[in-house]
mmCIF file of C-alpha atoms in Angstrom:
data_model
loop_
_atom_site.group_PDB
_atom_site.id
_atom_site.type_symbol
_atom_site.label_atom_id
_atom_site.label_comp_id
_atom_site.label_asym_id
_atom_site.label_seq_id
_atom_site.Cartn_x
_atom_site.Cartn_y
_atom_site.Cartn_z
ATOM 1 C CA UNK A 1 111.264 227.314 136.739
ATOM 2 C CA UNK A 2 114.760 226.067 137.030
ATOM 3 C CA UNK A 3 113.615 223.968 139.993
ATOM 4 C CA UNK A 4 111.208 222.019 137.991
ATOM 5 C CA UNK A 5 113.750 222.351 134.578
ATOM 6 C CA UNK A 6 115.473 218.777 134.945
ATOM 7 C CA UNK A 7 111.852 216.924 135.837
ATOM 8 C CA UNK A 8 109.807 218.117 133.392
ATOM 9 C CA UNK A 9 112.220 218.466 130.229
ATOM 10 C CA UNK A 10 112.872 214.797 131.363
ATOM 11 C CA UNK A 11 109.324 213.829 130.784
ATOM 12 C CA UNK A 12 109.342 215.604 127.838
ATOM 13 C CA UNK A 13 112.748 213.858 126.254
ATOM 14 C CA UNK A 14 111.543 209.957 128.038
ATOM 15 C CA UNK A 15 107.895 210.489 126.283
ATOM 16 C CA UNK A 16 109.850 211.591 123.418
ATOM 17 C CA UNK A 17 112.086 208.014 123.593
ATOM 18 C CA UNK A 18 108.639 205.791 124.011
ATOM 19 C CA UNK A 19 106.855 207.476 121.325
ATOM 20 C CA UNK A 20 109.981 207.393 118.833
ATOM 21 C CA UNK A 21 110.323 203.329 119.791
ATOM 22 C CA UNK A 22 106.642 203.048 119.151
ATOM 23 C CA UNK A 23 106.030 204.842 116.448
ATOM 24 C CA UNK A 24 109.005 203.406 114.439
ATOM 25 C CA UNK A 25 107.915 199.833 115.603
ATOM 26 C CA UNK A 26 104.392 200.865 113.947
ATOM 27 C CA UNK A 27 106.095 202.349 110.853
ATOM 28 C CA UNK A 28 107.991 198.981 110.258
ATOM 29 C CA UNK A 29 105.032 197.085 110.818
ATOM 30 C CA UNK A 30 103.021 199.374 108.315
ATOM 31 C CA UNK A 31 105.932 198.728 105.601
ATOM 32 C CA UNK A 32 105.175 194.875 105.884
ATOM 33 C CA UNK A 33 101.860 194.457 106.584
ATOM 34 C CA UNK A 34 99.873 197.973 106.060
ATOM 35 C CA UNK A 35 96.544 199.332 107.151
ATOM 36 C CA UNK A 36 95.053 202.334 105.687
ATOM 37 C CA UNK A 37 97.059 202.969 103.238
ATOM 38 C CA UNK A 38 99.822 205.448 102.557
ATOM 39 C CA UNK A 39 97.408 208.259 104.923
ATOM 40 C CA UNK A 40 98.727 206.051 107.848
ATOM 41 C CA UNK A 41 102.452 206.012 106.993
ATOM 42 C CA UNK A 42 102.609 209.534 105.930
ATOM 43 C CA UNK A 43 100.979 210.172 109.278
ATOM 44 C CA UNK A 44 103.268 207.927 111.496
ATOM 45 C CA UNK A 45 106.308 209.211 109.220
ATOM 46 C CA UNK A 46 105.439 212.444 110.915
ATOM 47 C CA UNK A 47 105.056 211.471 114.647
ATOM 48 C CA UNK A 48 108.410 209.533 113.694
ATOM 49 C CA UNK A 49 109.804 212.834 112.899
ATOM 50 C CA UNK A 50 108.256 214.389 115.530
ATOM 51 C CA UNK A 51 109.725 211.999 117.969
ATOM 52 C CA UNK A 52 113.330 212.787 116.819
ATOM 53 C CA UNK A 53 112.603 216.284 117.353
ATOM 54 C CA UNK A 54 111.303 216.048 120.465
ATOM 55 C CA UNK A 55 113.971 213.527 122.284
ATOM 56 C CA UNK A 56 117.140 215.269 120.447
ATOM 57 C CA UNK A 57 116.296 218.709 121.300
ATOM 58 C CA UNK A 58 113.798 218.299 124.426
ATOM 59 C CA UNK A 59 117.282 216.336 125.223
ATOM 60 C CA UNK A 60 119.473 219.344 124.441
ATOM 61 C CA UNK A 61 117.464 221.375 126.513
ATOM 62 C CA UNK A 62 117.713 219.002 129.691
ATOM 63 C CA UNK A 63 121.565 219.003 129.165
ATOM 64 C CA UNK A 64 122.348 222.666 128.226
ATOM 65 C CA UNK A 65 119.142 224.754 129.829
ATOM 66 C CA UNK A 66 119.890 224.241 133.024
ATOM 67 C CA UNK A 67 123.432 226.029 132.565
ATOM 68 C CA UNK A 68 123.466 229.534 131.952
ATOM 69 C CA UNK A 69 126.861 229.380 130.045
ATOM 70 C CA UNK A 70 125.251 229.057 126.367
ATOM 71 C CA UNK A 71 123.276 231.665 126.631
ATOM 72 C CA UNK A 72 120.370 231.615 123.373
ATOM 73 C CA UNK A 73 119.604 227.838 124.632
ATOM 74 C CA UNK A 74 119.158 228.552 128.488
ATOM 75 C CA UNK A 75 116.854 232.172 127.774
ATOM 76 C CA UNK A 76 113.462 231.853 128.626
ATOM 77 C CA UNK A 77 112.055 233.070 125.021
ATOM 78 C CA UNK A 78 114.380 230.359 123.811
ATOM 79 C CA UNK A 79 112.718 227.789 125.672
ATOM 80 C CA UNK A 80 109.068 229.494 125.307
ATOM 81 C CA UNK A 81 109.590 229.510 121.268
ATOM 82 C CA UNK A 82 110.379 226.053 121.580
ATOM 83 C CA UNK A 83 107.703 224.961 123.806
ATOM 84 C CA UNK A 84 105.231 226.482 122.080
ATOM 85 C CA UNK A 85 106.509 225.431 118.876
ATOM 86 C CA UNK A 86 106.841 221.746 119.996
ATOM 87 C CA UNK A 87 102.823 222.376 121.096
ATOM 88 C CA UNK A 88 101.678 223.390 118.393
ATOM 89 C CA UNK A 89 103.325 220.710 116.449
ATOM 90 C CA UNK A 90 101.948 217.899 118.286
ATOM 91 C CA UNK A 91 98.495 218.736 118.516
ATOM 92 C CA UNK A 92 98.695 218.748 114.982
ATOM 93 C CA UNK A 93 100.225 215.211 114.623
ATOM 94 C CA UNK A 94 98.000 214.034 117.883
ATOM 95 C CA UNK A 95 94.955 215.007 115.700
ATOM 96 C CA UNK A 96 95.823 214.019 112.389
ATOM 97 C CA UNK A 97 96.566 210.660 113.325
ATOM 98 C CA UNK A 98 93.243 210.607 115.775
ATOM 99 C CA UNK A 99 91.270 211.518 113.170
ATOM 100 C CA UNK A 100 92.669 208.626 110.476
ATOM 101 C CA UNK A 101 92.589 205.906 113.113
ATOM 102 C CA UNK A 102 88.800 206.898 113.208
ATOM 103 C CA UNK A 103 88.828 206.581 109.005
ATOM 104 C CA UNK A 104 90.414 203.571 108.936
ATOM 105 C CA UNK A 105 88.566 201.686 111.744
ATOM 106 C CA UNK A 106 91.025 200.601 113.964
ATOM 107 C CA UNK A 107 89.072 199.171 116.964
ATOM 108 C CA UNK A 108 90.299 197.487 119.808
ATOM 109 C CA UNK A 109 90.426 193.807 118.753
ATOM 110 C CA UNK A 110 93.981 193.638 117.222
ATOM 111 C CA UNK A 111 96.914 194.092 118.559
ATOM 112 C CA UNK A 112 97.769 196.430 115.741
ATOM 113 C CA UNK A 113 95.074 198.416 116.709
ATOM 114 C CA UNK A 114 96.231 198.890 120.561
ATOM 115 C CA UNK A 115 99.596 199.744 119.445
ATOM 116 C CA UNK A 116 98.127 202.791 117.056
ATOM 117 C CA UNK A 117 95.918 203.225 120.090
ATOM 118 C CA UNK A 118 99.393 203.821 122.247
ATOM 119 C CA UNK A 119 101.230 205.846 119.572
ATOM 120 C CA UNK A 120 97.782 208.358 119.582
ATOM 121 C CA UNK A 121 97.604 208.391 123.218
ATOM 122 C CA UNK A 122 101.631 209.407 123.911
ATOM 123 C CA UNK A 123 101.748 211.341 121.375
ATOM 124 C CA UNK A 124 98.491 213.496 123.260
ATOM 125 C CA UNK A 125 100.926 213.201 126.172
ATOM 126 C CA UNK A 126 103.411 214.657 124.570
ATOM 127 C CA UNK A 127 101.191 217.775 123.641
ATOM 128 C CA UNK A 128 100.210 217.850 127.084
ATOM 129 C CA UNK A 129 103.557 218.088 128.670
ATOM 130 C CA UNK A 130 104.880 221.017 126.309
ATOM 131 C CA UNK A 131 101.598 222.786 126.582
ATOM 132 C CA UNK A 132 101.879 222.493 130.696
ATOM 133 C CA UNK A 133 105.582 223.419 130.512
ATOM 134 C CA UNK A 134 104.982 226.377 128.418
ATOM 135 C CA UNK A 135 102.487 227.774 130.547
ATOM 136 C CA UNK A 136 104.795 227.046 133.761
ATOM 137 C CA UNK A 137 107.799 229.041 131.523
ATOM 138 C CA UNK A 138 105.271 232.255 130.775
ATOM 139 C CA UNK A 139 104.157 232.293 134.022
ATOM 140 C CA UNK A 140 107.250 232.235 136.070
ATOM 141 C CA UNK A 141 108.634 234.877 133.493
ATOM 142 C CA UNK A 142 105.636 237.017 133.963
ATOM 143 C CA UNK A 143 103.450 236.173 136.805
ATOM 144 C CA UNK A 144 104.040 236.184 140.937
ATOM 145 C CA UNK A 145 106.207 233.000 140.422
ATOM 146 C CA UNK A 146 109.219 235.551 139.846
ATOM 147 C CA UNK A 147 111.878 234.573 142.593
#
């Protein structure tokens, strides 16, 4: 695991950076000139939070995980909890703003609309990478990856 530690807690914290710089571009953009309502900036007020989440402590973890000096942060249930926590939050937040895109109509003739588009789309990343690293973290801990 601690091979693969600095790449792919890296991917997780530069996704993090892109989504927070898109989705905060979106959320000012929703402030002046909205679409859908207050469903859309509640929504993108959570991937915004999100975001933070993700690139502050996906961030701590690429800085302190790889020691083994602060013990609690560099465990593997430490970083598991996390993981799956992270997951679990972004599917939700990858779905919820899926599915209101879809409500509000947001096709692919505006530019609005392809910038929602991108915010969706890393924000599935983003799932994607925690769920991948998870499983790499459980099975290294628990399967023939053990060396």
């Amino acid at each position: 695991m601690f091979r693969f530690h600095p790449l792919l807690f890296g991917l997780i914290t530069a996704c993090g950076i892109v989504e927070l710089g898109l989705t905060a571009y979106e959320r000012k953009q929703q402030h002046d000139f909205p679409i859908g309502g207050n469903d859309v900036t509640s929504r993108l007020d959570y991937l915004l939070f999100l975001s933070v989440w993700t690139t502050v402590t996906g961030g701590a973890y690429l800085v302190l995980g790889k020691t083994s000096t602060f013990g609690i942060i560099a465990s593997f249930a430490s970083h598991a909890i996390w993981l799956f926590w992270t997951f679990v939050m972004w599917l939700i937040g990858a779905a919820i703003y899926q599915r209101q895109l879809i409500e509000v109509g947001c096709g692919e003739n505006s530019r609005r609309c392809h910038i929602n588009h991108t915010v969706e789309g890393f924000s599935w990343i983003e799932m994607s990478l925690t769920f991948i690293t998870f499983l790499i973290v459980v099975l290294h801990r628990t399967g023939p990856y053990d060396a």
